[in-house]
PDB file of C-alpha atoms in Angstrom:
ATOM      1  CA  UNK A1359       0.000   0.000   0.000  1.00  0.00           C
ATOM      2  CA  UNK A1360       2.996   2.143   0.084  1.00  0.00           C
ATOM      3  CA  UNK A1361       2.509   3.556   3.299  1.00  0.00           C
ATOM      4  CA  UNK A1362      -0.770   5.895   2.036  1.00  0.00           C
ATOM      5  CA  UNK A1363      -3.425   6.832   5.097  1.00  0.00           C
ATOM      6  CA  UNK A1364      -6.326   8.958   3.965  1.00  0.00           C
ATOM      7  CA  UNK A1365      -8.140  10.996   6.655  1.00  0.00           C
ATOM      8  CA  UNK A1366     -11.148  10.845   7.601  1.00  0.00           C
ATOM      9  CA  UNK A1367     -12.825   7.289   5.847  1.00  0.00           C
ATOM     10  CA  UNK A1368     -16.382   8.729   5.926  1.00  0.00           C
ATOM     11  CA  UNK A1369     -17.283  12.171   5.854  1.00  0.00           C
ATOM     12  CA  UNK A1370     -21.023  13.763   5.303  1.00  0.00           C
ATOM     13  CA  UNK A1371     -21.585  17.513   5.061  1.00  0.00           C
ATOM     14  CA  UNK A1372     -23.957  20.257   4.556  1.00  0.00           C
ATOM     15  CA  UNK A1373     -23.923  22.409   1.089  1.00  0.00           C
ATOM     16  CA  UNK A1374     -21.861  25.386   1.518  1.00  0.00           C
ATOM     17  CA  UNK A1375     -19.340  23.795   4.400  1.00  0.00           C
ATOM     18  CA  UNK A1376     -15.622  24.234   3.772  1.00  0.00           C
ATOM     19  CA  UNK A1377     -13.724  20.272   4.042  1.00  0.00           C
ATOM     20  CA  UNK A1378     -10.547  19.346   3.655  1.00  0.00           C
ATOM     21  CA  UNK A1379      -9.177  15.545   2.885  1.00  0.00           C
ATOM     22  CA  UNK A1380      -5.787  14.739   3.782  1.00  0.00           C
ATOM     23  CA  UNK A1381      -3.393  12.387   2.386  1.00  0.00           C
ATOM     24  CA  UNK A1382      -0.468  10.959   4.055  1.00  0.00           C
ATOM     25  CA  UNK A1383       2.143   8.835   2.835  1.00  0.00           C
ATOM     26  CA  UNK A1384       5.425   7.453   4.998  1.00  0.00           C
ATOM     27  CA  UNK A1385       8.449   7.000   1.915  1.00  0.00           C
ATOM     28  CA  UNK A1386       8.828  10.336   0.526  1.00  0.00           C
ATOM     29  CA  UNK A1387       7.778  10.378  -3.011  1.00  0.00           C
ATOM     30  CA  UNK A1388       7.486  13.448  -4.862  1.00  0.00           C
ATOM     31  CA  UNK A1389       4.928  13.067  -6.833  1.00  0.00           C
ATOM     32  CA  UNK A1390       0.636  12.699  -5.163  1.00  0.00           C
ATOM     33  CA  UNK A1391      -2.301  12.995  -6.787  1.00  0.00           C
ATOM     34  CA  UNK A1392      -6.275  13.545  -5.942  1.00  0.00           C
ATOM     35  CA  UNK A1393      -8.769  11.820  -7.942  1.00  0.00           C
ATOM     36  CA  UNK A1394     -12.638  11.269  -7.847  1.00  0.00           C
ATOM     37  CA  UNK A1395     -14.212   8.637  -8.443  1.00  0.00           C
ATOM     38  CA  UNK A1396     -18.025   8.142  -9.384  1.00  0.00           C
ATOM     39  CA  UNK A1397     -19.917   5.973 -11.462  1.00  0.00           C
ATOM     40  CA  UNK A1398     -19.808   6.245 -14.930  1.00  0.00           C
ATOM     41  CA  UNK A1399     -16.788   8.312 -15.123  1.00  0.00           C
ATOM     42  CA  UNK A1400     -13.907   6.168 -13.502  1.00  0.00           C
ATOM     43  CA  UNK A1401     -11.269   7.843 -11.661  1.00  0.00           C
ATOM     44  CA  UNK A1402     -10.718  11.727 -12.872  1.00  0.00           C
ATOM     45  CA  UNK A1403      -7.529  13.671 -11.684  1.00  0.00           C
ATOM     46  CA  UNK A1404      -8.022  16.726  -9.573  1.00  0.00           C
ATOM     47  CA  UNK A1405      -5.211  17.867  -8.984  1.00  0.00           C
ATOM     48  CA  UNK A1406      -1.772  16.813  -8.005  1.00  0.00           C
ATOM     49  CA  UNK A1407       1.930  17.943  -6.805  1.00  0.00           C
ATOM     50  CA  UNK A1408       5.476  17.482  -7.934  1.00  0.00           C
ATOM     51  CA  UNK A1409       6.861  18.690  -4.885  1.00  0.00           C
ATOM     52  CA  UNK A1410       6.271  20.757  -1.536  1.00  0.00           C
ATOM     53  CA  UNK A1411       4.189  23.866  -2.816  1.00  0.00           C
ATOM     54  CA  UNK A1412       4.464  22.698  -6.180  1.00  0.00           C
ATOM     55  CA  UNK A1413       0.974  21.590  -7.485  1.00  0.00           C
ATOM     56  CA  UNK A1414      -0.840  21.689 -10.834  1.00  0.00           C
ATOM     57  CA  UNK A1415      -4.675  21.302 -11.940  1.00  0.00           C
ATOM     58  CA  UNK A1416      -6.226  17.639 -13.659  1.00  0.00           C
ATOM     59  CA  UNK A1417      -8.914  17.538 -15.608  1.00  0.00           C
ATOM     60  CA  UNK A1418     -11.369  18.494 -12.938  1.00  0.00           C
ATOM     61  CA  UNK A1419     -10.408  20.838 -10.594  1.00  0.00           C
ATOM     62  CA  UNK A1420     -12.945  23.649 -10.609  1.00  0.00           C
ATOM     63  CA  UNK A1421     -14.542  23.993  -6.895  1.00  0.00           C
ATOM     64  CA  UNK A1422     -11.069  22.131  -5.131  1.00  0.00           C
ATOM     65  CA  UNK A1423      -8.042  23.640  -3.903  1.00  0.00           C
ATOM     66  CA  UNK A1424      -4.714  21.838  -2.668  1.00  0.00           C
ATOM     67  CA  UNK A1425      -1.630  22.213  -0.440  1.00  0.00           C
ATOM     68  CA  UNK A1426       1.187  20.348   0.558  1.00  0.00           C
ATOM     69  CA  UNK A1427       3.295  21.986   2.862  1.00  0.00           C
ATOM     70  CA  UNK A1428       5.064  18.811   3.844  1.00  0.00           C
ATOM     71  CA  UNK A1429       6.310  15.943   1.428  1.00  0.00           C
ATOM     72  CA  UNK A1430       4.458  13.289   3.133  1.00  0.00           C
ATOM     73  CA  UNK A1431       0.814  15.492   3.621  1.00  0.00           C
ATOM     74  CA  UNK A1432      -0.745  16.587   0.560  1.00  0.00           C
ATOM     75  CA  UNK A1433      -4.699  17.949   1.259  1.00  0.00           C
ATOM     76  CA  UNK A1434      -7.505  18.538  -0.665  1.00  0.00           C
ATOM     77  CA  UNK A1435     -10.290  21.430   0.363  1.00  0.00           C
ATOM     78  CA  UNK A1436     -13.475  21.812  -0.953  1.00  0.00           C
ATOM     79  CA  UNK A1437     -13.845  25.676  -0.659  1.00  0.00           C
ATOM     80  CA  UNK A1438     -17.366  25.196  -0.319  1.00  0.00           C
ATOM     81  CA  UNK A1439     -19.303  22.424  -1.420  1.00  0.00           C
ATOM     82  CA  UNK A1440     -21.970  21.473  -3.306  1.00  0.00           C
ATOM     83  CA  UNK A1441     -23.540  18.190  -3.751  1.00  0.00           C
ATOM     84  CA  UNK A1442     -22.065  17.467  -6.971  1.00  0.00           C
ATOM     85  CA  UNK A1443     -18.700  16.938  -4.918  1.00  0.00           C
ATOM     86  CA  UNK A1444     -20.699  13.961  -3.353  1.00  0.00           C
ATOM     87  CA  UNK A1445     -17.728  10.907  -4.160  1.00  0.00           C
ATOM     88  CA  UNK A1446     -15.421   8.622  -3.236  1.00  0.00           C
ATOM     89  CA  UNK A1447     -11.866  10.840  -3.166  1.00  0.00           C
ATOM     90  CA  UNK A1448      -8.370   8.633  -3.975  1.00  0.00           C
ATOM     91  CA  UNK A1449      -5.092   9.866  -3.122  1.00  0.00           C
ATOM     92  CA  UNK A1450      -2.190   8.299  -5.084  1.00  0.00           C
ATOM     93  CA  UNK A1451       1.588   8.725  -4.956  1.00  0.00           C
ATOM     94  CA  UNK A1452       3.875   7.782  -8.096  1.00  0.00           C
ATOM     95  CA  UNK A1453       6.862   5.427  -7.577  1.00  0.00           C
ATOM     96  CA  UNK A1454       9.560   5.213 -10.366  1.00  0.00           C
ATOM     97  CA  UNK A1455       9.596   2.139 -11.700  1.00  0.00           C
ATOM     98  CA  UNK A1456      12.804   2.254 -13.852  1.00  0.00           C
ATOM     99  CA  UNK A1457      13.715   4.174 -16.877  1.00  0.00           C
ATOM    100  CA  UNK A1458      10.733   6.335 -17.660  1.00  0.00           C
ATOM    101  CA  UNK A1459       8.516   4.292 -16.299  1.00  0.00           C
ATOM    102  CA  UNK A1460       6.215   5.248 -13.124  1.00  0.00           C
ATOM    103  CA  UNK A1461       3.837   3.292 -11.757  1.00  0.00           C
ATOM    104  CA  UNK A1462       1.122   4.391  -8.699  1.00  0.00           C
ATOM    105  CA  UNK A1463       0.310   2.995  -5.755  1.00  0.00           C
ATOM    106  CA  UNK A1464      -3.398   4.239  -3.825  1.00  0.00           C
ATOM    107  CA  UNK A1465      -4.768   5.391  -0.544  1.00  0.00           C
ATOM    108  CA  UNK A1466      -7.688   3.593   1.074  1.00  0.00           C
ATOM    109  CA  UNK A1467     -10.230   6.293  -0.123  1.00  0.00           C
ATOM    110  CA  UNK A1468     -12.014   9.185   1.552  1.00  0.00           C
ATOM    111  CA  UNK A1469     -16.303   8.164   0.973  1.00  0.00           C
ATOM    112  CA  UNK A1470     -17.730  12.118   0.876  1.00  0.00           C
ATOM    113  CA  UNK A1471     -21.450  12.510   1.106  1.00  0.00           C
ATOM    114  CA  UNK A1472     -22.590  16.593   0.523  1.00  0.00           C
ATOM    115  CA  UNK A1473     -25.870  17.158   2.093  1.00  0.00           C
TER     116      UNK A1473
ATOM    117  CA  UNK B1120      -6.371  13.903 -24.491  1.00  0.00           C
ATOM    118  CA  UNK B1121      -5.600  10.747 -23.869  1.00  0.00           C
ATOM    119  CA  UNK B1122      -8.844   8.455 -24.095  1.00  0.00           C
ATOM    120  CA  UNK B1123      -8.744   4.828 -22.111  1.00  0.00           C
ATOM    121  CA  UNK B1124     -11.581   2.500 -23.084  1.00  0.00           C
ATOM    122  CA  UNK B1125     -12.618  -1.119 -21.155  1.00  0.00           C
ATOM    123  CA  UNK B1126     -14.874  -3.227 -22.864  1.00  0.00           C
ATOM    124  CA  UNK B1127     -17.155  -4.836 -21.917  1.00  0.00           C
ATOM    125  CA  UNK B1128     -17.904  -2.889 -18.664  1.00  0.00           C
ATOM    126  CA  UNK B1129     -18.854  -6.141 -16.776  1.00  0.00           C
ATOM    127  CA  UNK B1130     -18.523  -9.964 -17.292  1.00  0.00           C
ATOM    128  CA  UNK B1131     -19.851 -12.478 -15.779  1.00  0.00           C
ATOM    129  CA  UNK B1132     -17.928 -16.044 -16.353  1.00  0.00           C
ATOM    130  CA  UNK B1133     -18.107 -20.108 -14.341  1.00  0.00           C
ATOM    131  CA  UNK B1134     -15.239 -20.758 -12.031  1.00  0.00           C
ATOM    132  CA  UNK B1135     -12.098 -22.135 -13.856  1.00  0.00           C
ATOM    133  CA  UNK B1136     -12.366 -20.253 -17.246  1.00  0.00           C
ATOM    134  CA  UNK B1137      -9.673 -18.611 -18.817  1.00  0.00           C
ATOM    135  CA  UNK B1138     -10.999 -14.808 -19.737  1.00  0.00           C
ATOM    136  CA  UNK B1139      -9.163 -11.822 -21.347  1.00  0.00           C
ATOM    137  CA  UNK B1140     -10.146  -7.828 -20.485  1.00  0.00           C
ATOM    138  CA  UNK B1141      -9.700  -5.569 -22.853  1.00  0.00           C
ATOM    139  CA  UNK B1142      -8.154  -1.894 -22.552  1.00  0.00           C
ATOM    140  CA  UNK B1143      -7.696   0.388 -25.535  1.00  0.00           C
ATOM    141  CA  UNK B1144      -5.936   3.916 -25.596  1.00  0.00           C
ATOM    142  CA  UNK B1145      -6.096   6.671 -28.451  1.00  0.00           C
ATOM    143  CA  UNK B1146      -2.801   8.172 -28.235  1.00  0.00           C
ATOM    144  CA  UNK B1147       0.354   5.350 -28.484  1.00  0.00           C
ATOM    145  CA  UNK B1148       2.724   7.552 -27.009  1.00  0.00           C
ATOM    146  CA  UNK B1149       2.682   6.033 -23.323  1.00  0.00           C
ATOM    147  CA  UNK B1150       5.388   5.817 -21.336  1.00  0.00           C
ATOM    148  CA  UNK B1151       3.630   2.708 -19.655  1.00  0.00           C
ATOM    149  CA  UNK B1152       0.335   0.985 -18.702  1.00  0.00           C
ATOM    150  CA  UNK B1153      -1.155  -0.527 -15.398  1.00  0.00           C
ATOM    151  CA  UNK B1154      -3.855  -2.835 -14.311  1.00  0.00           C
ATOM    152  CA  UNK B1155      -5.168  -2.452 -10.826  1.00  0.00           C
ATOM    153  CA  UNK B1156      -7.864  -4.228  -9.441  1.00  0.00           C
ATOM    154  CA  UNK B1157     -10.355  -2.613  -7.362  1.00  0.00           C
ATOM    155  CA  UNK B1158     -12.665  -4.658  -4.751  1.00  0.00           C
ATOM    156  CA  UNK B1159     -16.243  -2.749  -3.452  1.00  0.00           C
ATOM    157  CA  UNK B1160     -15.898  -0.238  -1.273  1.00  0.00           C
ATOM    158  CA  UNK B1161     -12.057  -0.221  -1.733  1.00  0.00           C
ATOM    159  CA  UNK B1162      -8.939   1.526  -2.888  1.00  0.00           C
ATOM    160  CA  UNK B1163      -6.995   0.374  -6.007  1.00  0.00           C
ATOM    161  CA  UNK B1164      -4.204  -2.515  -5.829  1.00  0.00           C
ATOM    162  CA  UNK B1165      -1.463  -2.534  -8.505  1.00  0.00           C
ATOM    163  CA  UNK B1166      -1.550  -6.030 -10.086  1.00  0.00           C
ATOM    164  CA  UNK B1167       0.948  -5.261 -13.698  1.00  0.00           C
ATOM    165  CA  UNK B1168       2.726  -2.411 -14.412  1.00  0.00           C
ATOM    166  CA  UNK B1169       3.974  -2.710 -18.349  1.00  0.00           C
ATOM    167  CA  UNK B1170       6.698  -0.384 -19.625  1.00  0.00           C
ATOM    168  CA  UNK B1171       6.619   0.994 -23.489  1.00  0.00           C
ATOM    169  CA  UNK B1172       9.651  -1.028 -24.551  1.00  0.00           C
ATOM    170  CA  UNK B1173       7.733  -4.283 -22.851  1.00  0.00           C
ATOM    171  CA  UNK B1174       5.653  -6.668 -24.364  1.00  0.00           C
ATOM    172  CA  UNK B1175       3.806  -8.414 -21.346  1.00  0.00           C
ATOM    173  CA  UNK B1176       4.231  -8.669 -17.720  1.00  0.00           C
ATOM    174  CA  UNK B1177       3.264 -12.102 -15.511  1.00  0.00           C
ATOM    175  CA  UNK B1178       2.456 -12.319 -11.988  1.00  0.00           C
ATOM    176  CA  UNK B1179       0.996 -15.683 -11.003  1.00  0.00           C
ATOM    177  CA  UNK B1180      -1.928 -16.668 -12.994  1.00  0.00           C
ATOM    178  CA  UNK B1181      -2.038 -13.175 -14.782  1.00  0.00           C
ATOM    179  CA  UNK B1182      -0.399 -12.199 -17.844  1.00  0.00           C
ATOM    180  CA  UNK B1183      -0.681  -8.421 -19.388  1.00  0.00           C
ATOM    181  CA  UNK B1184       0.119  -7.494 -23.225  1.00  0.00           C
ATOM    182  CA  UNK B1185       0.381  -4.789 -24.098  1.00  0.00           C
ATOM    183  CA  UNK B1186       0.465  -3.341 -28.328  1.00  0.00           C
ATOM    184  CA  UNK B1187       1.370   0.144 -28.689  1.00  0.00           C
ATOM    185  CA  UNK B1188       1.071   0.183 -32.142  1.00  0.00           C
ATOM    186  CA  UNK B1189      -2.319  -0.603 -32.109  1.00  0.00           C
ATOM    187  CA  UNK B1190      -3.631   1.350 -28.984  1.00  0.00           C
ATOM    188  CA  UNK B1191      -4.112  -1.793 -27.135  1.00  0.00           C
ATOM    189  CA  UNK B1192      -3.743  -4.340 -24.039  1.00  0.00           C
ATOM    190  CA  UNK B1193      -5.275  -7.505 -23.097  1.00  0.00           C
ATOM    191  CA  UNK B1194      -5.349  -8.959 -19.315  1.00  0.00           C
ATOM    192  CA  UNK B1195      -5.259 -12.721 -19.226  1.00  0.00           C
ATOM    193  CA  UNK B1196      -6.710 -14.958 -15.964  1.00  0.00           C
ATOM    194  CA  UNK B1197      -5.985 -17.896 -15.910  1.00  0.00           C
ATOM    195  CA  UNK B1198      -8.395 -20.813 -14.393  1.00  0.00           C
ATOM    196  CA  UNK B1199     -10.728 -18.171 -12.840  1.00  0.00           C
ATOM    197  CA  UNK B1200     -11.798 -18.081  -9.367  1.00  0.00           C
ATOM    198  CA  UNK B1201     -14.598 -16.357  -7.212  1.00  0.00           C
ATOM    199  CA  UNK B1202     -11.903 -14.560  -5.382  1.00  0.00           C
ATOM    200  CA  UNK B1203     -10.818 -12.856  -8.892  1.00  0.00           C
ATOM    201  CA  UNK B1204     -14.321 -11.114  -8.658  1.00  0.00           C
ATOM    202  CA  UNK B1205     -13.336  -7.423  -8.466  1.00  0.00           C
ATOM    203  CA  UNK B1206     -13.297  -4.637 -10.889  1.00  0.00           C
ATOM    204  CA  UNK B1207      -9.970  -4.113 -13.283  1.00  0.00           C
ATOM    205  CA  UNK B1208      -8.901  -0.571 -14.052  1.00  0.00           C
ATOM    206  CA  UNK B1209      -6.347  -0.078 -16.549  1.00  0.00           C
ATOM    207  CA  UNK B1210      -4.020   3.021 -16.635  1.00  0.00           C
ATOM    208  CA  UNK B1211      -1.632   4.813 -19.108  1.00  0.00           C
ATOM    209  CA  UNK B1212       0.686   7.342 -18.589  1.00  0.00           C
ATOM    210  CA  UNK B1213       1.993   9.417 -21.569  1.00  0.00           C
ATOM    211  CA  UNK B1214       4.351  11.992 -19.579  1.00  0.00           C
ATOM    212  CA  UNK B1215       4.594  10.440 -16.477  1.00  0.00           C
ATOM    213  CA  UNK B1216       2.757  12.905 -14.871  1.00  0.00           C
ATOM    214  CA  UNK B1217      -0.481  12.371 -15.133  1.00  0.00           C
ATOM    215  CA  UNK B1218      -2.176   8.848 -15.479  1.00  0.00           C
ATOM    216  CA  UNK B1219      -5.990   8.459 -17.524  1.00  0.00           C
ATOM    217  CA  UNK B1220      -7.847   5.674 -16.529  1.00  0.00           C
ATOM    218  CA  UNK B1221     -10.384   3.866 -17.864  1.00  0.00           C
ATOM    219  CA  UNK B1222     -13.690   3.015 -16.403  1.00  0.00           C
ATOM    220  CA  UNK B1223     -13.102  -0.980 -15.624  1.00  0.00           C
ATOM    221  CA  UNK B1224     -14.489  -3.839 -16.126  1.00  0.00           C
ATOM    222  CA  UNK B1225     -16.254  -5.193 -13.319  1.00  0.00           C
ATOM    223  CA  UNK B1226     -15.680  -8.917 -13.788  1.00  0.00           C
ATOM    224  CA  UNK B1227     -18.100 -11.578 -11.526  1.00  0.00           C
ATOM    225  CA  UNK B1228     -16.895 -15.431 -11.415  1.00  0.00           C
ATOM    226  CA  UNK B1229     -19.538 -17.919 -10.725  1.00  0.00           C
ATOM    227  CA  UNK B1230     -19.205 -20.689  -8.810  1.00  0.00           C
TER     228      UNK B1230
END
C-alpha cells in the first residue's frame, strides 16, 4: 500500500461547508495525486503535486483547492461544497519504476457525502 | 487527451475459465500501462505495471500485453476463481505525470 493513510474514511456535510481531505504517505515520493471517483466516469484527476508547494490542476479541478506543505501530507479542500462533490476521493503517490517508467500505488479512499 | 476504453464494462464467467479484459488507448505515445484491481468499497491494488519497450508482464496466474502500435492491451486470468471477482482498471501514462484511466471492467466469477 505504500505507506498511504487517507483521513477521515467517511465524511457527510452540509452544502456550503468548507472540508478538507488529507493524504499521508510514509516513503517520501514526490509526486501525489487527488482523484474522484463516481460511477460512470472512472477515476478523474483533480489535482496533483510534484513537490512541496508545487501543485498543478487535472482535468477536474474547478470547486477544489490543494496544499502540501510537507512531502508526506498533501490535502484537498473543498472551498465550499456542493452536492455534486458527493464521491469517493483517492489519493495516489507515483513510484519510479525504472527508466521512464512510473507506476502508482493508492490510498484507502475518503467516501464524501454533501448534504 | 488521452482516451482509455474497457470493454465490456462487466462480465460475468463459471469458475475455472480462462478470460481476457480488454483496454484500448487513443494516443500510443505512453510511457507505460497498469492494471489495478479494485474490490467494493475499496482503494486500487497494482496487479501489472507494463513499460513501453515491454511486451507483457506475468504475476501468477495473470499475464498483461500490451500493443502500442495498435492502442491496445489484453489482461489474461488464468483458471478463474470467485476470489478474482473485483473490478480491473487499466491506466496509461503518456508523460509520467499524469495517469488516464479507464472506467473498468467489473468482472463476476460464478461458482
Amino acid at each position: 500500500d505504500a505507506g498511504i493513510t487517507q483521513s477521515p474514511r467517511h465524511k457527510v456535510t452540509e452544502t456550503g461547508t468548507p472540508v478538507t481531505l488529507r493524504c499521508h504517505q510514509t516513503e517520501n515520493h514526490r509526486y501525489m495525486y487527488w482523484y474522484r471517483q463516481d460511477p460512470g466516469h472512472g477515476l478523474r484527476l483533480i489535482h496533483y503535486s510534484y513537490g512541496v508547494k508545487d501543485t498543478d490542476k487535472g482535468e477536474v479541478s474547478d470547486g477544489y483547492s490543494v496544499s502540501r506543505s510537507k512531502t508526506e501530507d498533501f490535502l484537498l479542500t473543498l472551498e465550499s461544497a456542493t452536492s455534486s462533490q458527493t464521491s469517493v476521493y483517492f489519493c495516489a503517490i507515483r513510484k519510479i519504476a525504472g527508466g521512464h517508467s512510473y507506476e502508482q500505488y493508492f490510498g484507502p479512499g475518503t467516501r464524501l457525502t454533501v448534504t | 487527451k488521452q482516451e482509455v476504453t474497457q470493454i465490456p464494462a462487466a462480465l460475468s464467467v463459471p469458475e475455472g475459465e480462462n478470460l481476457v479484459l480488454n483496454c484500448s488507448f487513443t494516443d500510443s505515445a505512453i510511457y507505460n500501462l497498469q492494471w489495478f484491481r479494485q474490490d467494493p468499497g475499496k482503494g486500487l491494488t497494482s496487479l501489472l505495471l507494463i513499460q513501453s519497450s515491454q511486451r507483457e508482464q506475468t504475476s501468477g496466474r495473470l499475464n498483461a500485453s500490451l500493443d502500442k502500435s495498435s492502442g491496445r492491451s489484453t489482461l489474461y486470468i488464468a483458471a478463474s476463481q470467485p476470489g478474482d471477482s473485483a473490478t480491473y482498471l487499466c491506466a496509461v501514462s503518456n508523460t509520467g505525470n499524469q495517469f488516464y484511466f479507464g472506467t473498468g471492467t467489473s468482472l463476476t466469477v460464478i461458482p
